[in-house]
Amino acid sequence: MAKDILILAEHLNGKLADITFEMVGKAKELAAGFGGKAVAVLLGNGVKSLAESIGADSVLYVDDAALAQFNPEAYGRLLAALIQERNPRVVMIGNTSIGMDLAAGLSVMTDLPLIAYVNGLAADGGTLAATSQIYGGKIQAEALPDGEACIVACLAGAFPADTGKGSAPVEQIASPAPLDDLKVNFVKLIEPEGGDVDITQQPILVSIGRGIGGQENIELAQELADALGCAVSSSRPITDAGWLPKTRQVGKSGLTVTPKVYLAFGISGAPEHLEGMRGAETIVAVNTDSKAPIFDVAHYGATCDMLDLLPALTEKIKG
Amino acid sequence: MNIVVSIKQIPNLTDELEINAEGTGLDHDALQYVLNEFDEHAIEEAVLAKEATGGTVTVIGVDTTGELDGALHTALAKGADSAVKITGDFPRGTDSHTQAKLIADAIRGMSPDIVLTGVQAADDRDGQIGPMIAAHLGVPYVGVVTGVQVKEGKAVVHKEYAGGVMAEFEVALPMVVGVQAAHQPPRYAPVSKIRQIAKTAKIDEVTGGAGPRAGSTVRRMFKPESAGHAEMWEGSPEEVADKIATLLAEKGLVKRG
Ligand SMILES: Cc1cc2nc3c(=O)[nH]c(=O)nc-3n(C[C@H](O)[C@H](O)[C@H](O)COP(=O)(O)OP(=O)(O)OC[C@H]3O[C@@H](n4cnc5c(N)ncnc54)[C@H](O)[C@@H]3O)c2cc1C
Ligand SMILES: Nc1ncnc2c1ncn2[C@@H]1O[C@H](COP(=O)(O)O)[C@@H](O)[C@H]1O
């Protein structure tokens, strides 16, 4: 079986995550090159119908009450056992909140190399070439595993999801490792508190990052948003500092927004931020660093100081 | 409560990053190093846990830059009790696999109740060392965590998923945590205090041998060849403001006054 590609199907709250389809689509293309199959692995409880909606070459699923919710310890154990048993050529895991708990540990447990932050994969004459996005999106590194087999952790949004949708023969398998003595216990899911404004519903967002400098400058952004009749959103450091409520955060661990115009002021454009706003219709970036990765996704950009620009723009809008 | 925090310096990402002549790595000579921002949060969460339950905080790092002392002194100024650095003949940008083994070997004997790491660092491509340390020690790992509460023999952690959804886990100690954010913004240590600590504090030194390797080899390192680049607007802030206002007006989102 050493030619197959094993893909961890990711799901939360009864829904498969897009990353699952993105990886499956890519895996089918790669597996065809290696002469193997794209085999999705779904771990959960009552997940047969989810398994049936994955367009891999085949789908294996483990159904166990201990898997009713994601549990890093349970997932790690089962995947380590499956990898040892099936000896896949490549293991694909999302470089997501879930996958980030698993890939690196599995790499140690199974003694397979890991290439993480992957946003490009190609079967280069029978060898897998993986491109990682590192240094906050400023650098790409293309690497080859030293041996044949490896684990890759794939970034969300790197591959198209369409080709991974569909259905495939599904097979329920017995849990390959015991799950009755776990040290990690899931307690509950905590849904976000409803915020004062819903940033996913705004036609314009004034989005600020660490370039805002200090809490005292937040009002410059709020004044502009008031003039525009829209809301202020932000990158993660701003909500971590408590300068804005958590519900204003755009990105991987925040919300995904698609406004008509996204004004990104003082945001560097780290991959985790881009994940949440790449789909905006028009992106305008203002950043003093002309090399900031945000300019690679923005439609329009300027390198002036946002602290000068914010009041100037507010004046213009007020007329 | 025996709390260990592992910290790391990474290149300052607001600097220009240059690729070496071979095109396979960064030109490390040209770089300035700063503490990984998630480690600031890991240190804060460790000190908060100590304040809540008592115990000691030990900060540890593999000194790949030769400049780790400053980061260790800062952690001591913020409330850590002792500092350890692993020294050896490591190249800058040493892979995660090697470092994880070195750290796991160094902390095994400390019998930590809990090990806190930053959730990730932006400078390596072979994954996070938190889960690797956990695997070497044979203890559980939970990452992307924004709050840790330690009680007798266990920790309650909040892990973030997308869209602000979180999961609460209760974990039997010992464990390793990947800290995304402390439940309070990291405290500030006055420079005068750091200076004073630098004069008196003792950093324990452990010599590390060679570890395993990443298991992959970089063939080419390059700056992203983006599909597009923003059309850049030159001019003063007033001129740029005018361009933005015009754009918004063209889209019918504001009236052009
Ligand atoms: C698992 C995980 C999940 C994450 N989830 C998210 C998420 O949901 N959302 C998110 O945003 N991040 C997230 N991050 C964090 C992300 O990696 C970055 O750290 C973050 O996006 C950086 O925010 P920033 O751009 O505001 O700050 P920085 O990267 O520090 O950038 C600040 C920018 O401001 C510019 N600047 C400075 N002064 C000025 C000025 N006066 N005028 C104009 N520009 C100026 C600088 O040139 C710089 O480019 C996550 C990280 C991890 C590991
Ligand atoms: N050389 C190192 N010394 C100590 N801790 C480290 C080192 N490398 C990584 N870490 C820890 O692991 C976290 C994740 O980094 P990384 O594994 O590089 O993604 C960092 O935030 C640190 O807490």
XYZ file of C-alpha atoms and ligand atoms in Angstrom:
652
model
C 0.000 0.000 0.000
C 2.975 2.271 0.098
C 1.732 4.392 -2.782
C -1.455 5.682 -1.228
C -2.093 9.122 0.153
C -3.887 9.286 3.485
C -5.895 12.448 4.104
C -7.288 13.384 7.513
C -10.863 14.566 6.979
C -11.504 17.497 9.270
C -14.931 18.280 10.644
C -16.516 20.314 13.388
C -20.129 20.522 14.539
C -21.325 17.963 11.990
C -19.787 19.736 9.027
C -16.735 18.856 6.973
C -14.243 21.718 6.775
C -13.285 23.013 3.318
C -9.690 21.981 3.956
C -10.849 18.358 3.681
C -12.062 18.829 0.112
C -9.046 20.949 -0.779
C -6.626 18.222 0.349
C -8.652 15.383 -1.186
C -8.725 17.111 -4.569
C -4.960 17.603 -4.506
C -4.386 14.065 -3.186
C -6.243 12.518 -6.106
C -4.017 14.364 -8.549
C -0.834 13.340 -6.666
C -1.950 9.746 -6.069
C -2.589 9.294 -9.772
C 1.019 10.378 -10.353
C 2.366 7.913 -7.764
C 0.131 5.078 -8.955
C -1.786 4.938 -5.664
C -5.103 6.027 -4.226
C -6.360 9.004 -2.274
C -7.749 7.513 0.929
C -9.601 9.856 3.283
C -9.747 9.003 6.981
C -12.669 10.300 9.019
C -12.705 9.972 12.800
C -15.971 10.704 14.561
C -19.228 9.469 15.980
C -22.251 8.961 13.735
C -20.309 10.165 10.722
C -21.252 7.681 7.996
C -23.141 10.284 5.980
C -20.241 12.727 6.280
C -17.917 9.990 5.036
C -20.205 9.550 2.047
C -19.768 13.141 0.950
C -16.000 13.049 0.449
C -14.857 12.696 -3.147
C -11.706 10.642 -2.473
C -10.860 7.294 -4.104
C -12.013 5.629 -0.888
C -12.976 6.674 2.616
C -12.196 4.878 5.889
C -14.038 5.889 9.004
C -13.816 5.056 12.685
C -17.046 5.487 14.611
C -16.591 5.757 18.347
C -18.294 7.711 21.129
C -14.853 8.893 22.273
C -14.563 10.672 18.912
C -17.803 12.653 19.177
C -15.656 15.777 19.397
C -12.115 16.466 18.248
C -9.646 15.195 20.811
C -5.949 15.684 19.971
C -4.832 12.679 21.998
C -7.395 10.304 20.503
C -6.775 11.523 16.968
C -3.002 11.311 17.428
C -3.165 7.740 18.656
C -5.456 6.514 15.908
C -3.553 8.232 13.151
C -0.197 6.945 14.412
C -1.603 3.404 14.412
C -3.151 3.791 10.954
C 0.053 5.197 9.491
C 2.089 2.332 10.919
C -0.433 -0.207 9.665
C -0.955 1.177 6.172
C 2.407 2.681 5.404
C 1.146 5.483 3.154
C 3.361 7.381 0.782
C 2.040 10.746 1.937
C -0.104 11.800 4.883
C -2.023 15.046 4.403
C -3.244 16.990 7.421
C -4.653 20.513 7.538
C -2.337 23.199 8.896
C -5.386 24.268 10.865
C -6.191 24.593 14.544
C -6.956 20.873 14.560
C -4.087 19.722 12.341
C -1.542 21.844 14.224
C -2.142 19.647 17.266
C -1.409 16.499 15.293
C 1.089 16.733 12.452
C 4.261 17.477 14.413
C 3.572 14.880 17.102
C 2.813 12.249 14.469
C 6.064 13.078 12.751
C 7.928 12.106 15.932
C 5.738 9.069 16.711
C 6.003 7.589 13.206
C 9.489 8.846 12.405
C 8.257 10.420 9.167
C 9.490 13.821 8.000
C 7.003 16.688 8.260
C 6.721 19.594 5.879
C 4.305 22.175 7.281
C 2.716 25.460 6.129
C 2.358 23.897 2.685
C 0.650 25.855 -0.062
C 2.081 24.039 -3.056
C 2.482 20.323 -3.794
C 3.719 18.647 -6.952
C 4.742 15.125 -7.914
C 8.048 15.951 -9.495
C 9.117 12.843 -11.408
C 7.892 10.536 -8.663
C 9.246 12.758 -5.886
C 6.989 14.955 -3.821
C 7.978 18.630 -3.844
C 6.286 20.673 -1.148
C 6.324 24.459 -0.956
C 5.926 26.054 2.461
C 4.865 29.595 3.184
C 7.029 30.887 6.045
C 8.206 34.083 7.730
C 4.724 35.566 7.867
C 4.166 35.018 4.164
C 7.358 36.797 3.116
C 9.249 33.676 2.001
C 8.450 30.441 0.143
C 10.596 27.331 0.625
C 10.395 24.379 -1.724
C 11.588 21.166 -0.092
C 11.868 17.471 -0.834
C 11.519 14.790 1.839
C 14.772 12.901 2.414
C 13.020 9.550 2.135
C 9.985 8.539 0.093
C 7.258 8.943 2.676
C 6.305 12.073 4.557
C 3.605 14.063 6.306
C 2.504 17.392 4.878
C 0.438 19.992 6.739
C -1.537 21.998 4.188
C -2.691 25.583 4.566
C -6.374 26.336 4.190
C -7.260 27.841 0.839
C -4.139 26.588 -0.949
C -5.918 24.157 -3.286
C -9.352 24.275 -4.948
C -12.101 22.468 -3.039
C -14.317 21.451 -5.981
C -12.407 18.364 -7.083
C -12.526 16.919 -3.572
C -16.307 16.936 -3.389
C -18.369 13.955 -4.451
C -18.563 10.473 -3.044
C -16.495 7.304 -2.826
C -16.749 3.776 -1.445
C -16.763 4.075 2.350
C -15.569 1.453 4.803
C -16.017 1.458 8.566
C -12.929 0.172 10.360
C -12.434 -0.846 13.969
C -10.562 1.621 16.098
C -6.882 0.767 15.513
C -5.939 1.781 19.082
C -7.708 1.822 22.463
C -9.527 5.020 23.412
C -10.620 4.233 26.953
C -7.714 5.724 28.897
C -7.416 9.217 27.457
C -5.742 11.948 29.486
C -7.383 14.662 27.412
C -11.094 15.047 28.045
C -13.365 17.210 25.956
C -15.629 19.279 28.204
C -17.648 21.592 25.972
C -17.743 23.813 22.935
C -17.952 27.520 23.609
C -19.712 29.551 20.917
C -18.594 33.160 20.467
C -20.630 35.827 22.219
C -22.738 37.868 19.860
C -20.940 41.154 19.258
C -22.281 44.660 19.005
C -21.736 44.571 15.240
C -21.493 41.702 12.782
C -18.384 42.389 10.727
C -19.362 39.701 8.191
C -22.336 41.819 7.079
C -20.591 45.128 6.387
C -20.165 46.558 2.862
C -17.017 48.399 3.981
C -14.580 47.490 6.771
C -11.990 49.815 8.252
C -9.574 47.124 9.378
C -6.626 47.992 11.551
C -3.492 46.155 12.570
C -0.548 46.706 14.843
C 0.403 49.761 12.773
C -2.264 51.643 14.755
C 0.472 52.026 17.375
C -1.588 52.305 20.531
C -5.027 52.052 22.037
C -5.409 55.820 22.004
C -5.431 55.762 18.192
C -8.350 53.351 17.854
C -10.692 56.324 17.840
C -9.105 57.574 14.591
C -10.341 54.378 12.948
C -13.723 54.607 14.657
C -14.190 58.183 13.436
C -13.552 57.060 9.864
C -15.931 54.113 10.251
C -18.581 56.454 11.661
C -18.171 58.797 8.704
C -18.507 55.826 6.328
C -21.353 54.267 8.285
C -19.448 50.991 8.654
C -17.534 49.054 11.318
C -13.948 48.725 12.510
C -12.404 45.259 12.303
C -8.837 44.211 13.043
C -6.010 41.728 12.982
C -5.431 39.429 15.930
C -2.915 41.476 17.988
C -5.519 44.256 18.380
C -8.127 41.956 19.922
C -5.475 40.106 21.959
C -4.483 43.459 23.460
C -8.121 44.024 24.354
C -8.327 47.201 22.240
C -11.289 45.819 20.303
C -13.719 43.013 21.143
C -12.868 39.530 19.898
C -15.841 39.653 17.520
C -13.971 42.199 15.384
C -11.105 39.850 14.556
C -10.620 38.843 10.929
C -8.667 35.706 10.043
C -7.910 32.072 10.708
C -9.087 32.115 14.314
C -11.445 35.031 13.769
C -14.123 35.613 11.177
C -14.075 35.385 7.402
C -15.303 38.563 5.766
C -16.157 39.477 2.165
C -17.014 43.185 2.133
C -17.193 45.206 -1.074
C -14.198 47.203 0.166
C -11.706 46.083 2.819
C -9.448 48.891 4.005
C -6.394 47.197 5.575
C -4.449 49.798 7.539
C -1.226 48.780 9.285
C -1.789 45.062 8.707
C 1.245 43.097 7.453
C -0.762 40.375 5.700
C 0.304 37.285 7.631
C -1.152 34.089 6.106
C -3.470 33.707 9.115
C -4.954 37.129 8.451
C -5.260 36.663 4.684
C -7.286 33.498 5.277
C -10.109 35.665 6.558
C -10.272 38.497 4.012
C -8.810 37.313 0.762
C -12.307 37.062 -0.717
C -13.169 40.746 -0.317
C -14.238 42.343 -3.591
C -11.714 45.196 -3.403
C -8.802 45.387 -0.966
C -6.962 48.634 -0.265
C -3.799 48.323 1.847
C -1.931 51.098 3.573
C 1.355 50.081 5.151
C 4.645 51.902 5.689
C 6.537 48.750 4.601
C 6.413 48.523 0.805
C 7.400 44.822 1.051
C 4.492 43.853 3.336
C 2.779 40.696 2.004
C -0.613 42.428 2.219
C 0.286 44.223 -1.031
C 0.330 40.873 -2.840
C -3.386 40.388 -2.261
C -4.482 44.035 -2.251
C -5.837 45.658 -5.396
C -4.663 49.135 -4.426
C -1.957 50.162 -2.027
C -0.095 53.081 -0.558
C 2.945 53.315 1.705
C 1.951 56.296 3.799
C 1.539 56.486 7.577
C -1.931 55.290 8.548
C -2.011 57.756 11.428
C -1.853 60.596 8.898
C -4.153 58.885 6.451
C -7.010 58.068 8.839
C -7.869 61.680 9.753
C -7.281 62.849 6.170
C -9.716 60.272 4.835
C -12.282 61.013 7.531
C -12.162 64.689 6.498
C -12.618 63.792 2.829
C -15.607 61.559 3.528
C -17.269 64.082 5.797
C -16.773 66.539 2.918
C 3.468 23.501 40.355
C 6.535 23.146 38.199
C 6.023 25.242 35.066
C 8.457 25.271 32.151
C 8.251 27.735 29.262
C 10.245 27.182 26.129
C 11.071 30.300 24.153
C 12.653 31.129 20.839
C 14.006 34.125 18.966
C 13.022 34.620 15.357
C 14.046 37.124 12.698
C 12.197 40.432 12.965
C 9.620 40.081 10.218
C 9.338 43.799 9.656
C 12.947 43.774 8.400
C 13.880 43.012 4.838
C 14.634 39.276 4.573
C 17.468 38.340 2.222
C 18.014 34.898 0.742
C 21.522 33.393 0.821
C 23.701 32.979 -2.242
C 22.765 29.291 -2.603
C 19.074 30.220 -2.653
C 18.278 27.612 0.006
C 18.003 29.627 3.203
C 17.980 33.096 4.655
C 21.058 35.219 4.854
C 21.146 35.090 8.647
C 23.971 37.606 9.016
C 21.713 40.407 7.918
C 18.973 39.651 10.467
C 17.832 41.127 13.754
C 16.229 38.707 16.192
C 13.207 39.258 18.404
C 11.343 36.954 20.770
C 8.569 35.040 18.989
C 5.411 36.968 19.877
C 3.486 33.866 20.951
C 6.250 33.165 23.469
C 5.527 36.530 25.110
C 2.057 35.127 25.671
C 3.404 31.767 26.876
C 5.574 33.550 29.450
C 2.612 35.663 30.577
C 0.348 32.639 30.920
C 3.044 30.819 32.914
C 3.501 33.728 35.303
C -0.289 34.066 35.696
C -0.523 30.335 36.502
C 2.225 30.682 39.078
C 0.511 33.688 40.642
C -2.733 31.721 40.834
C -1.419 28.436 42.202
C 2.128 28.961 43.416
C 5.141 27.116 42.087
C 8.059 28.038 39.915
C 8.527 29.094 36.319
C 11.621 28.004 34.419
C 12.298 29.487 30.977
C 14.389 27.471 28.572
C 15.606 27.925 25.043
C 18.033 26.536 22.512
C 20.442 29.363 21.869
C 20.620 29.336 18.087
C 21.354 33.052 17.805
C 23.973 33.556 20.516
C 21.680 36.310 21.776
C 19.206 34.358 23.878
C 20.395 35.812 27.195
C 18.462 39.033 26.621
C 15.200 37.160 26.108
C 15.857 35.021 29.194
C 16.614 38.098 31.301
C 13.376 39.713 30.133
C 11.425 36.605 31.144
C 13.089 36.687 34.569
C 12.141 40.360 34.909
C 8.540 39.401 34.174
C 8.418 36.845 36.952
C 10.159 33.662 35.837
C 12.288 32.104 38.604
C 15.084 30.486 36.660
C 16.506 30.369 33.162
C 18.257 27.654 31.203
C 19.939 27.857 27.831
C 20.958 24.966 25.673
C 24.158 25.747 23.867
C 26.054 23.917 21.194
C 27.196 24.205 17.659
C 23.796 24.895 16.082
C 23.402 26.784 12.862
C 20.899 29.641 12.881
C 17.544 28.454 11.665
C 18.077 24.958 13.051
C 15.042 22.794 12.313
C 12.252 22.082 14.765
C 12.940 18.348 15.011
C 16.474 18.887 16.295
C 15.398 21.557 18.750
C 12.432 19.603 20.061
C 14.685 16.675 20.942
C 17.203 18.949 22.670
C 14.501 20.626 24.726
C 12.719 17.392 25.607
C 16.027 15.889 26.778
C 16.812 18.987 28.843
C 13.441 19.245 30.562
C 12.757 15.566 31.182
C 14.821 15.687 34.347
C 12.993 18.792 35.570
C 9.783 16.730 35.876
C 7.551 19.619 34.786
C 3.843 19.595 35.594
C 3.175 21.700 32.556
C 5.260 22.908 29.621
C 4.147 26.019 27.750
C 5.390 26.822 24.248
C 4.273 29.443 21.751
C 1.683 28.053 19.351
C 4.075 28.421 16.427
C 7.034 30.366 15.173
C 7.108 31.732 11.645
C 10.693 30.734 10.920
C 10.696 27.005 10.243
C 8.897 24.715 7.868
C 9.027 21.424 9.744
C 6.236 22.085 12.195
C 5.755 23.104 15.769
C 8.033 21.797 18.463
C 5.317 21.788 21.152
C 3.667 18.596 19.876
C 7.136 17.122 19.245
C 8.254 17.761 22.828
C 4.994 16.179 23.995
C 5.608 13.120 21.822
C 9.183 12.759 23.120
C 7.952 13.042 26.715
C 4.940 10.806 26.071
C 2.458 13.370 27.399
C -0.568 15.021 25.761
C -0.486 18.280 23.798
C -3.187 20.834 23.148
C -2.359 23.880 21.030
C -3.952 27.108 19.787
C -4.805 27.741 23.421
C -5.970 31.087 24.814
C -6.295 30.290 28.471
C -4.817 27.762 30.883
C -6.052 27.144 34.404
C -4.096 24.683 36.499
C -5.613 22.832 39.421
C -4.442 19.803 41.327
C -3.113 17.354 38.809
C -4.964 18.785 35.859
C -5.296 21.749 33.546
C -8.368 23.266 31.942
C -7.477 24.728 28.559
C -9.429 26.652 25.938
C -8.535 25.839 22.368
C -9.592 28.121 19.518
C -11.129 26.926 16.280
C -12.098 29.209 13.386
C -14.807 31.821 13.775
C -14.230 32.346 17.476
C -15.553 28.892 18.465
C -13.578 27.345 21.336
C -13.337 23.925 22.916
C -12.688 23.388 26.575
C -10.545 20.403 27.506
C -9.603 19.039 30.880
C -6.205 17.392 30.741
C -4.394 15.240 33.295
C -0.933 16.681 33.984
C 1.811 16.627 32.905
C 1.044 18.112 29.508
C 2.427 20.470 26.868
C 0.398 23.514 25.775
C 0.804 25.621 22.640
C -0.158 29.129 23.694
C -1.838 31.368 21.139
C -2.660 34.158 23.578
C -2.471 34.609 27.330
C -5.785 35.391 28.970
C -4.380 38.825 29.715
C -2.108 40.968 27.488
C 1.585 40.251 28.240
C 2.992 42.469 30.976
C 5.756 44.933 30.339
C 9.117 44.649 32.043
C 10.896 47.970 32.643
C 14.280 48.174 30.935
C 15.905 49.204 34.233
C 14.699 45.980 35.847
C 15.938 43.856 32.938
C 19.319 45.597 33.137
C 19.567 44.923 36.818
C 18.651 41.264 36.398
C 21.200 40.932 33.609
C 23.882 41.909 36.129
C 22.916 39.459 38.846
C 20.945 36.569 37.356
C 22.549 33.258 36.617
C 21.579 31.391 33.485
C 22.130 27.641 33.681
C 23.846 26.249 30.656
C 23.250 22.809 29.218
C 25.300 21.550 26.319
C 23.223 19.919 23.639
C 24.417 17.308 21.202
C 23.234 16.680 17.695
C 19.614 15.715 17.282
C 17.613 14.066 14.533
C 17.069 16.160 11.438
C 14.032 17.724 9.831
C 13.966 14.900 7.304
C 13.584 17.150 4.314
C 15.873 19.380 2.311
C 15.160 22.805 0.891
C 15.768 22.879 -2.812
C 14.835 26.493 -3.399
C 13.916 29.430 -1.213
C 12.346 32.442 -2.828
C 10.131 35.449 -2.289
C 6.546 34.797 -3.295
C 5.917 35.247 -6.989
C 2.496 36.650 -6.342
C -0.184 36.395 -8.964
C -0.702 40.095 -8.675
C 0.572 43.082 -6.791
C -1.413 46.079 -5.665
C -1.529 49.058 -7.966
C 0.407 51.523 -5.827
C -0.859 55.028 -5.214
C 1.908 57.550 -4.672
C 1.549 60.864 -2.952
C 0.765 62.513 0.334
C -1.771 61.100 2.811
C -4.265 63.690 1.488
C -3.742 62.506 -2.078
C -4.108 58.845 -1.061
C -7.230 59.724 0.949
C -8.623 61.336 -2.170
C -7.987 58.177 -4.210
C -9.692 56.007 -1.597
C -12.678 58.365 -1.387
C -12.999 58.308 -5.184
C -12.887 54.508 -5.204
C -15.609 54.303 -2.561
C -17.718 56.816 -4.480
C -17.295 54.888 -7.747
C -18.568 51.796 -5.984
C -21.572 53.738 -4.796
C -20.585 53.244 -1.159
C -20.290 56.931 -0.284
C -21.506 60.160 -1.755
C -18.702 62.229 -3.264
C -18.910 65.511 -1.386
C -3.105 29.542 14.807
C -3.029 31.013 14.524
C -4.176 31.705 14.245
C -4.126 33.073 13.971
N -5.282 33.714 13.662
C -5.232 35.010 13.280
C -6.430 35.697 12.899
O -7.535 35.153 12.943
N -6.310 36.976 12.491
C -5.111 37.641 12.441
O -5.081 38.805 12.044
N -3.978 37.021 12.838
C -4.019 35.734 13.263
N -2.865 35.132 13.673
C -1.651 35.971 13.882
C -0.859 36.242 12.621
O 0.110 35.237 12.486
C -0.109 37.596 12.739
O 0.656 37.597 13.918
C -1.033 38.815 12.746
O -1.978 38.737 11.702
C -0.223 40.074 12.612
O -1.064 41.208 12.790
P -0.660 42.605 12.187
O -0.544 42.530 10.717
O -1.623 43.605 12.738
O 0.728 42.913 12.880
P 2.184 42.941 12.272
O 2.489 41.713 11.540
O 3.070 43.367 13.374
O 2.101 44.097 11.175
C 1.972 45.453 11.454
C 2.144 46.190 10.137
O 1.904 47.574 10.328
C 2.811 48.319 9.544
N 2.905 49.634 10.155
C 3.534 49.973 11.313
N 3.342 51.272 11.570
C 2.557 51.763 10.584
C 1.990 53.030 10.311
N 2.189 54.075 11.133
N 1.245 53.175 9.208
C 1.027 52.142 8.357
N 1.522 50.916 8.581
C 2.270 50.721 9.676
C 4.082 47.509 9.577
O 4.880 47.801 8.445
C 3.549 46.073 9.558
O 3.456 45.568 8.240
C -2.889 33.763 13.986
C -1.736 33.064 14.278
C -1.795 31.706 14.546
C -0.528 30.998 14.845
N 15.012 26.854 19.893
C 13.966 26.845 20.716
N 14.161 26.961 22.045
C 13.112 26.982 22.878
N 11.833 26.916 22.495
C 11.584 26.797 21.203
C 12.629 26.720 20.239
N 12.057 26.575 19.028
C 10.724 26.584 19.223
N 10.432 26.709 20.527
C 9.088 26.782 21.132
O 8.143 26.243 20.257
C 7.220 27.232 19.851
C 6.784 26.994 18.444
O 7.856 27.240 17.585
P 8.083 26.378 16.277
O 8.174 24.999 16.703
O 9.371 26.874 15.750
O 6.907 26.664 15.405
C 7.931 28.538 20.094
O 6.992 29.560 20.265
C 8.699 28.216 21.354
O 7.865 28.269 22.490
